[in-house]
Amino acid sequence: MTAATPTLTAKRSSTAVGRLARTATEIAQPPLVLSLLLILASLLGDQWSVSIWSGVIAALFICLVPFAVVLILARRGQLTDHHVGDKKQRRPVMLWTLGSALLGCAILSVIGAPQPVWGLIGGILCGIVALILISPIWKLSGHALTLGGATASAVLMFGWLGLPFVVAAPLVCWSRVYLRDHSAPQVIAGFIAGIVAFGASYTFIVG
């Protein structure tokens, strides 16, 4: 699927269905979804006072600080938009995200983050590396990868309480295709990659 023209995208976004798709896409920003999951994962630790801080630090360094940089650069016109629609721009973005994430990991290793947080971080790092390698060639969906990973991780961490992520995942994946930000294969591949990477990482680290 070729990229949609701005006019076509605007027309789609202006309908009721389009507004639903745009809302789902914006609410389910990967940094926001992963920040929420990291904080929830930190609550599973034995020492709550230490654990919650590990979740906050992980969310800041892995998700929120890189996302803030993207927002600033997009506002200045140095990136296409805050979704980084141009696949050529994705590798540099993910490389500095990886650097920030590794710095966060160093801090977390010092304060002693609980295993559930590390299990989730492992999946996030795998996702970042996948996007670094694939994005210059093919626009793999970061939203779908995140929602696939969030679905697997939430179910592994919380059982049936992870159901909201299971329900939200198809809506968000549909929104990316409807808005023509991605093709169906890009979304499907991202979703499957997220399930495998996050599920395998959490199972391997946490057991």
PDB file of C-alpha atoms in Angstrom:
ATOM      1  CA  MET A   1       0.000   0.000   0.000  1.00  0.00           C
ATOM      2  CA  THR A   2       1.331   3.394  -0.912  1.00  0.00           C
ATOM      3  CA  ALA A   3       1.249   6.292   1.506  1.00  0.00           C
ATOM      4  CA  ALA A   4      -2.052   8.152   1.570  1.00  0.00           C
ATOM      5  CA  THR A   5      -2.182  11.701   0.306  1.00  0.00           C
ATOM      6  CA  PRO A   6      -2.761  14.392   2.971  1.00  0.00           C
ATOM      7  CA  THR A   7      -6.170  15.179   1.416  1.00  0.00           C
ATOM      8  CA  LEU A   8      -7.341  11.560   1.575  1.00  0.00           C
ATOM      9  CA  THR A   9      -6.072  11.178   5.136  1.00  0.00           C
ATOM     10  CA  ALA A  10      -7.820  14.386   6.170  1.00  0.00           C
ATOM     11  CA  LYS A  11     -11.101  13.222   4.613  1.00  0.00           C
ATOM     12  CA  ARG A  12     -10.904   9.894   6.419  1.00  0.00           C
ATOM     13  CA  SER A  13     -10.071  11.560   9.739  1.00  0.00           C
ATOM     14  CA  SER A  14     -13.015  13.964   9.469  1.00  0.00           C
ATOM     15  CA  THR A  15     -15.714  11.274   9.544  1.00  0.00           C
ATOM     16  CA  ALA A  16     -17.077   9.732  12.750  1.00  0.00           C
ATOM     17  CA  VAL A  17     -15.241   6.489  11.992  1.00  0.00           C
ATOM     18  CA  GLY A  18     -12.138   8.470  11.163  1.00  0.00           C
ATOM     19  CA  ARG A  19     -12.285  10.333  14.469  1.00  0.00           C
ATOM     20  CA  LEU A  20     -12.575   7.008  16.284  1.00  0.00           C
ATOM     21  CA  ALA A  21      -9.525   5.714  14.407  1.00  0.00           C
ATOM     22  CA  ARG A  22      -7.531   8.879  15.119  1.00  0.00           C
ATOM     23  CA  THR A  23      -8.485   8.783  18.802  1.00  0.00           C
ATOM     24  CA  ALA A  24      -7.412   5.142  19.105  1.00  0.00           C
ATOM     25  CA  THR A  25      -4.113   5.910  17.379  1.00  0.00           C
ATOM     26  CA  GLU A  26      -3.344   8.908  19.584  1.00  0.00           C
ATOM     27  CA  ILE A  27      -4.359   7.331  22.906  1.00  0.00           C
ATOM     28  CA  ALA A  28      -2.377   4.186  22.124  1.00  0.00           C
ATOM     29  CA  GLN A  29       0.904   5.974  21.405  1.00  0.00           C
ATOM     30  CA  PRO A  30       3.592   3.321  22.035  1.00  0.00           C
ATOM     31  CA  PRO A  31       5.459   5.444  24.634  1.00  0.00           C
ATOM     32  CA  LEU A  32       2.244   6.011  26.593  1.00  0.00           C
ATOM     33  CA  VAL A  33       1.128   2.364  26.486  1.00  0.00           C
ATOM     34  CA  LEU A  34       4.567   1.105  27.478  1.00  0.00           C
ATOM     35  CA  SER A  35       4.912   3.691  30.263  1.00  0.00           C
ATOM     36  CA  LEU A  36       1.640   2.512  31.767  1.00  0.00           C
ATOM     37  CA  LEU A  37       2.737  -1.129  31.510  1.00  0.00           C
ATOM     38  CA  LEU A  38       6.125  -0.455  33.083  1.00  0.00           C
ATOM     39  CA  ILE A  39       4.531   1.254  36.080  1.00  0.00           C
ATOM     40  CA  LEU A  40       1.973  -1.545  36.437  1.00  0.00           C
ATOM     41  CA  ALA A  41       4.756  -4.129  36.205  1.00  0.00           C
ATOM     42  CA  SER A  42       6.665  -2.354  38.969  1.00  0.00           C
ATOM     43  CA  LEU A  43       3.719  -2.894  41.322  1.00  0.00           C
ATOM     44  CA  LEU A  44       4.356  -6.643  41.154  1.00  0.00           C
ATOM     45  CA  GLY A  45       7.668  -6.252  43.015  1.00  0.00           C
ATOM     46  CA  ASP A  46       8.079  -7.242  46.664  1.00  0.00           C
ATOM     47  CA  GLN A  47       9.393  -3.900  47.919  1.00  0.00           C
ATOM     48  CA  TRP A  48       6.772  -1.445  46.758  1.00  0.00           C
ATOM     49  CA  SER A  49       8.714   1.747  47.526  1.00  0.00           C
ATOM     50  CA  VAL A  50      11.669   0.606  45.415  1.00  0.00           C
ATOM     51  CA  SER A  51       9.544  -1.070  42.756  1.00  0.00           C
ATOM     52  CA  ILE A  52       7.355   1.913  41.921  1.00  0.00           C
ATOM     53  CA  TRP A  53      10.410   4.093  41.381  1.00  0.00           C
ATOM     54  CA  SER A  54      11.854   1.510  39.030  1.00  0.00           C
ATOM     55  CA  GLY A  55       8.688   1.719  36.960  1.00  0.00           C
ATOM     56  CA  VAL A  56       8.805   5.507  36.871  1.00  0.00           C
ATOM     57  CA  ILE A  57      12.508   5.588  35.919  1.00  0.00           C
ATOM     58  CA  ALA A  58      11.994   2.955  33.220  1.00  0.00           C
ATOM     59  CA  ALA A  59       9.031   4.870  31.798  1.00  0.00           C
ATOM     60  CA  LEU A  60      11.004   8.129  31.734  1.00  0.00           C
ATOM     61  CA  PHE A  61      14.194   6.863  30.100  1.00  0.00           C
ATOM     62  CA  ILE A  62      12.719   4.254  27.765  1.00  0.00           C
ATOM     63  CA  CYS A  63       9.520   5.993  26.713  1.00  0.00           C
ATOM     64  CA  LEU A  64       8.746   9.523  27.810  1.00  0.00           C
ATOM     65  CA  VAL A  65      12.067  11.338  27.337  1.00  0.00           C
ATOM     66  CA  PRO A  66      12.573   9.968  23.782  1.00  0.00           C
ATOM     67  CA  PHE A  67       8.923  10.763  22.999  1.00  0.00           C
ATOM     68  CA  ALA A  68       9.360  14.333  24.246  1.00  0.00           C
ATOM     69  CA  VAL A  69      12.348  14.721  21.911  1.00  0.00           C
ATOM     70  CA  VAL A  70      10.239  13.432  18.999  1.00  0.00           C
ATOM     71  CA  LEU A  71       7.463  15.914  19.805  1.00  0.00           C
ATOM     72  CA  ILE A  72       9.929  18.802  19.895  1.00  0.00           C
ATOM     73  CA  LEU A  73      11.605  17.812  16.623  1.00  0.00           C
ATOM     74  CA  ALA A  74       8.232  17.273  14.919  1.00  0.00           C
ATOM     75  CA  ARG A  75       7.071  20.720  16.063  1.00  0.00           C
ATOM     76  CA  ARG A  76      10.266  22.225  14.626  1.00  0.00           C
ATOM     77  CA  GLY A  77       9.702  20.449  11.320  1.00  0.00           C
ATOM     78  CA  GLN A  78      12.748  18.217  11.656  1.00  0.00           C
ATOM     79  CA  LEU A  79      10.538  15.102  11.668  1.00  0.00           C
ATOM     80  CA  THR A  80       7.475  14.497   9.516  1.00  0.00           C
ATOM     81  CA  ASP A  81       5.190  14.130  12.549  1.00  0.00           C
ATOM     82  CA  HIS A  82       5.149  12.656  16.054  1.00  0.00           C
ATOM     83  CA  HIS A  83       4.429   9.212  14.574  1.00  0.00           C
ATOM     84  CA  VAL A  84       7.611   9.540  12.453  1.00  0.00           C
ATOM     85  CA  GLY A  85       5.765   8.666   9.264  1.00  0.00           C
ATOM     86  CA  ASP A  86       8.864   8.744   7.071  1.00  0.00           C
ATOM     87  CA  LYS A  87      10.530   5.350   7.453  1.00  0.00           C
ATOM     88  CA  LYS A  88      13.932   6.894   6.685  1.00  0.00           C
ATOM     89  CA  GLN A  89      13.684   8.960   9.868  1.00  0.00           C
ATOM     90  CA  ARG A  90      12.851   6.015  12.086  1.00  0.00           C
ATOM     91  CA  ARG A  91      16.302   4.500  12.517  1.00  0.00           C
ATOM     92  CA  PRO A  92      17.871   7.645  14.071  1.00  0.00           C
ATOM     93  CA  VAL A  93      14.858   8.038  16.357  1.00  0.00           C
ATOM     94  CA  MET A  94      15.054   4.434  17.523  1.00  0.00           C
ATOM     95  CA  LEU A  95      18.838   4.641  17.968  1.00  0.00           C
ATOM     96  CA  TRP A  96      18.616   7.519  20.411  1.00  0.00           C
ATOM     97  CA  THR A  97      15.681   5.775  22.070  1.00  0.00           C
ATOM     98  CA  LEU A  98      17.905   2.711  22.502  1.00  0.00           C
ATOM     99  CA  GLY A  99      20.653   4.881  24.006  1.00  0.00           C
ATOM    100  CA  SER A 100      18.240   6.454  26.477  1.00  0.00           C
ATOM    101  CA  ALA A 101      16.831   3.025  27.310  1.00  0.00           C
ATOM    102  CA  LEU A 102      20.264   1.570  28.025  1.00  0.00           C
ATOM    103  CA  LEU A 103      21.049   4.511  30.320  1.00  0.00           C
ATOM    104  CA  GLY A 104      17.792   3.805  32.143  1.00  0.00           C
ATOM    105  CA  CYS A 105      18.717   0.132  32.407  1.00  0.00           C
ATOM    106  CA  ALA A 106      22.018   1.068  34.050  1.00  0.00           C
ATOM    107  CA  ILE A 107      20.161   3.083  36.692  1.00  0.00           C
ATOM    108  CA  LEU A 108      17.619   0.293  37.202  1.00  0.00           C
ATOM    109  CA  SER A 109      20.370  -2.265  37.738  1.00  0.00           C
ATOM    110  CA  VAL A 110      21.760  -0.086  40.544  1.00  0.00           C
ATOM    111  CA  ILE A 111      18.453   0.408  42.370  1.00  0.00           C
ATOM    112  CA  GLY A 112      17.402  -3.212  41.858  1.00  0.00           C
ATOM    113  CA  ALA A 113      14.335  -3.206  39.620  1.00  0.00           C
ATOM    114  CA  PRO A 114      12.011  -6.204  40.098  1.00  0.00           C
ATOM    115  CA  GLN A 115      11.932  -9.052  37.588  1.00  0.00           C
ATOM    116  CA  PRO A 116       8.552  -8.141  36.042  1.00  0.00           C
ATOM    117  CA  VAL A 117       9.992  -4.768  35.010  1.00  0.00           C
ATOM    118  CA  TRP A 118      13.055  -6.451  33.490  1.00  0.00           C
ATOM    119  CA  GLY A 119      10.829  -8.950  31.712  1.00  0.00           C
ATOM    120  CA  LEU A 120       8.933  -6.107  30.080  1.00  0.00           C
ATOM    121  CA  ILE A 121      12.089  -4.131  29.305  1.00  0.00           C
ATOM    122  CA  GLY A 122      13.544  -7.141  27.498  1.00  0.00           C
ATOM    123  CA  GLY A 123      10.592  -7.145  25.126  1.00  0.00           C
ATOM    124  CA  ILE A 124      10.829  -3.384  24.599  1.00  0.00           C
ATOM    125  CA  LEU A 125      14.529  -3.607  23.730  1.00  0.00           C
ATOM    126  CA  CYS A 126      13.820  -6.415  21.259  1.00  0.00           C
ATOM    127  CA  GLY A 127      11.121  -4.253  19.675  1.00  0.00           C
ATOM    128  CA  ILE A 128      13.462  -1.264  19.407  1.00  0.00           C
ATOM    129  CA  VAL A 129      16.164  -3.371  17.743  1.00  0.00           C
ATOM    130  CA  ALA A 130      13.606  -4.832  15.324  1.00  0.00           C
ATOM    131  CA  LEU A 131      12.477  -1.344  14.303  1.00  0.00           C
ATOM    132  CA  ILE A 132      16.090  -0.181  13.880  1.00  0.00           C
ATOM    133  CA  LEU A 133      16.825  -3.098  11.552  1.00  0.00           C
ATOM    134  CA  ILE A 134      13.579  -3.212   9.590  1.00  0.00           C
ATOM    135  CA  SER A 135      12.347   0.398   9.377  1.00  0.00           C
ATOM    136  CA  PRO A 136      14.749   1.616   6.664  1.00  0.00           C
ATOM    137  CA  ILE A 137      13.488  -1.206   4.423  1.00  0.00           C
ATOM    138  CA  TRP A 138       9.857  -1.658   5.463  1.00  0.00           C
ATOM    139  CA  LYS A 139       7.542   0.462   7.605  1.00  0.00           C
ATOM    140  CA  LEU A 140       6.748  -2.099  10.297  1.00  0.00           C
ATOM    141  CA  SER A 141       3.993  -0.769  12.572  1.00  0.00           C
ATOM    142  CA  GLY A 142       5.306   0.360  15.951  1.00  0.00           C
ATOM    143  CA  HIS A 143       1.749   0.734  17.246  1.00  0.00           C
ATOM    144  CA  ALA A 144       0.917  -2.866  16.330  1.00  0.00           C
ATOM    145  CA  LEU A 145       4.207  -4.171  17.720  1.00  0.00           C
ATOM    146  CA  THR A 146       3.528  -2.366  20.994  1.00  0.00           C
ATOM    147  CA  LEU A 147      -0.071  -3.542  21.267  1.00  0.00           C
ATOM    148  CA  GLY A 148       0.933  -7.119  20.466  1.00  0.00           C
ATOM    149  CA  GLY A 149       3.595  -6.929  23.146  1.00  0.00           C
ATOM    150  CA  ALA A 150       1.264  -5.222  25.593  1.00  0.00           C
ATOM    151  CA  THR A 151      -1.346  -7.913  25.061  1.00  0.00           C
ATOM    152  CA  ALA A 152       1.105 -10.752  25.711  1.00  0.00           C
ATOM    153  CA  SER A 153       2.745  -9.002  28.677  1.00  0.00           C
ATOM    154  CA  ALA A 154      -0.509  -7.923  30.313  1.00  0.00           C
ATOM    155  CA  VAL A 155      -1.942 -11.442  30.158  1.00  0.00           C
ATOM    156  CA  LEU A 156       1.272 -12.964  31.526  1.00  0.00           C
ATOM    157  CA  MET A 157       1.468 -10.404  34.344  1.00  0.00           C
ATOM    158  CA  PHE A 158      -2.180 -10.022  35.340  1.00  0.00           C
ATOM    159  CA  GLY A 159      -4.164 -12.881  33.803  1.00  0.00           C
ATOM    160  CA  TRP A 160      -7.736 -11.890  32.994  1.00  0.00           C
ATOM    161  CA  LEU A 161      -7.098  -8.393  34.361  1.00  0.00           C
ATOM    162  CA  GLY A 162      -5.042  -7.836  31.216  1.00  0.00           C
ATOM    163  CA  LEU A 163      -8.245  -8.089  29.154  1.00  0.00           C
ATOM    164  CA  PRO A 164      -8.402  -4.316  28.374  1.00  0.00           C
ATOM    165  CA  PHE A 165      -5.189  -4.625  26.367  1.00  0.00           C
ATOM    166  CA  VAL A 166      -6.573  -7.664  24.531  1.00  0.00           C
ATOM    167  CA  VAL A 167      -9.713  -5.702  23.614  1.00  0.00           C
ATOM    168  CA  ALA A 168      -7.853  -2.519  22.643  1.00  0.00           C
ATOM    169  CA  ALA A 169      -5.308  -4.229  20.381  1.00  0.00           C
ATOM    170  CA  PRO A 170      -7.613  -4.967  17.387  1.00  0.00           C
ATOM    171  CA  LEU A 171      -9.057  -1.439  17.509  1.00  0.00           C
ATOM    172  CA  VAL A 172      -5.633   0.195  17.429  1.00  0.00           C
ATOM    173  CA  CYS A 173      -4.356  -2.108  14.691  1.00  0.00           C
ATOM    174  CA  TRP A 174      -7.448  -1.376  12.604  1.00  0.00           C
ATOM    175  CA  SER A 175      -6.950   2.363  13.112  1.00  0.00           C
ATOM    176  CA  ARG A 176      -3.438   2.262  11.636  1.00  0.00           C
ATOM    177  CA  VAL A 177      -4.725   0.622   8.454  1.00  0.00           C
ATOM    178  CA  TYR A 178      -7.868   2.763   8.234  1.00  0.00           C
ATOM    179  CA  LEU A 179      -5.842   5.971   8.488  1.00  0.00           C
ATOM    180  CA  ARG A 180      -3.478   4.558   5.846  1.00  0.00           C
ATOM    181  CA  ASP A 181      -0.460   5.043   8.050  1.00  0.00           C
ATOM    182  CA  HIS A 182       0.361   1.361   7.458  1.00  0.00           C
ATOM    183  CA  SER A 183      -0.672  -1.505   5.234  1.00  0.00           C
ATOM    184  CA  ALA A 184      -2.405  -4.558   6.686  1.00  0.00           C
ATOM    185  CA  PRO A 185       0.747  -6.730   6.332  1.00  0.00           C
ATOM    186  CA  GLN A 186       2.811  -4.123   8.205  1.00  0.00           C
ATOM    187  CA  VAL A 187       0.311  -4.141  11.061  1.00  0.00           C
ATOM    188  CA  ILE A 188      -0.092  -7.915  11.178  1.00  0.00           C
ATOM    189  CA  ALA A 189       3.673  -8.463  11.126  1.00  0.00           C
ATOM    190  CA  GLY A 190       4.169  -5.864  13.859  1.00  0.00           C
ATOM    191  CA  PHE A 191       1.488  -7.400  16.064  1.00  0.00           C
ATOM    192  CA  ILE A 192       2.915 -10.918  15.735  1.00  0.00           C
ATOM    193  CA  ALA A 193       6.460  -9.652  16.326  1.00  0.00           C
ATOM    194  CA  GLY A 194       5.293  -7.903  19.494  1.00  0.00           C
ATOM    195  CA  ILE A 195       3.601 -11.001  20.882  1.00  0.00           C
ATOM    196  CA  VAL A 196       6.658 -13.153  20.205  1.00  0.00           C
ATOM    197  CA  ALA A 197       9.286 -10.678  21.456  1.00  0.00           C
ATOM    198  CA  PHE A 198       7.495  -9.567  24.605  1.00  0.00           C
ATOM    199  CA  GLY A 199       6.057 -12.969  25.415  1.00  0.00           C
ATOM    200  CA  ALA A 200       9.389 -14.756  25.020  1.00  0.00           C
ATOM    201  CA  SER A 201      11.271 -12.092  26.959  1.00  0.00           C
ATOM    202  CA  TYR A 202       8.874 -12.053  29.897  1.00  0.00           C
ATOM    203  CA  THR A 203       8.689 -15.843  30.063  1.00  0.00           C
ATOM    204  CA  PHE A 204      12.493 -16.205  29.883  1.00  0.00           C
ATOM    205  CA  ILE A 205      13.284 -13.542  32.513  1.00  0.00           C
ATOM    206  CA  VAL A 206      10.399 -13.970  34.934  1.00  0.00           C
ATOM    207  CA  GLY A 207       9.487 -17.582  34.289  1.00  0.00           C
TER     208      GLY A 207
END
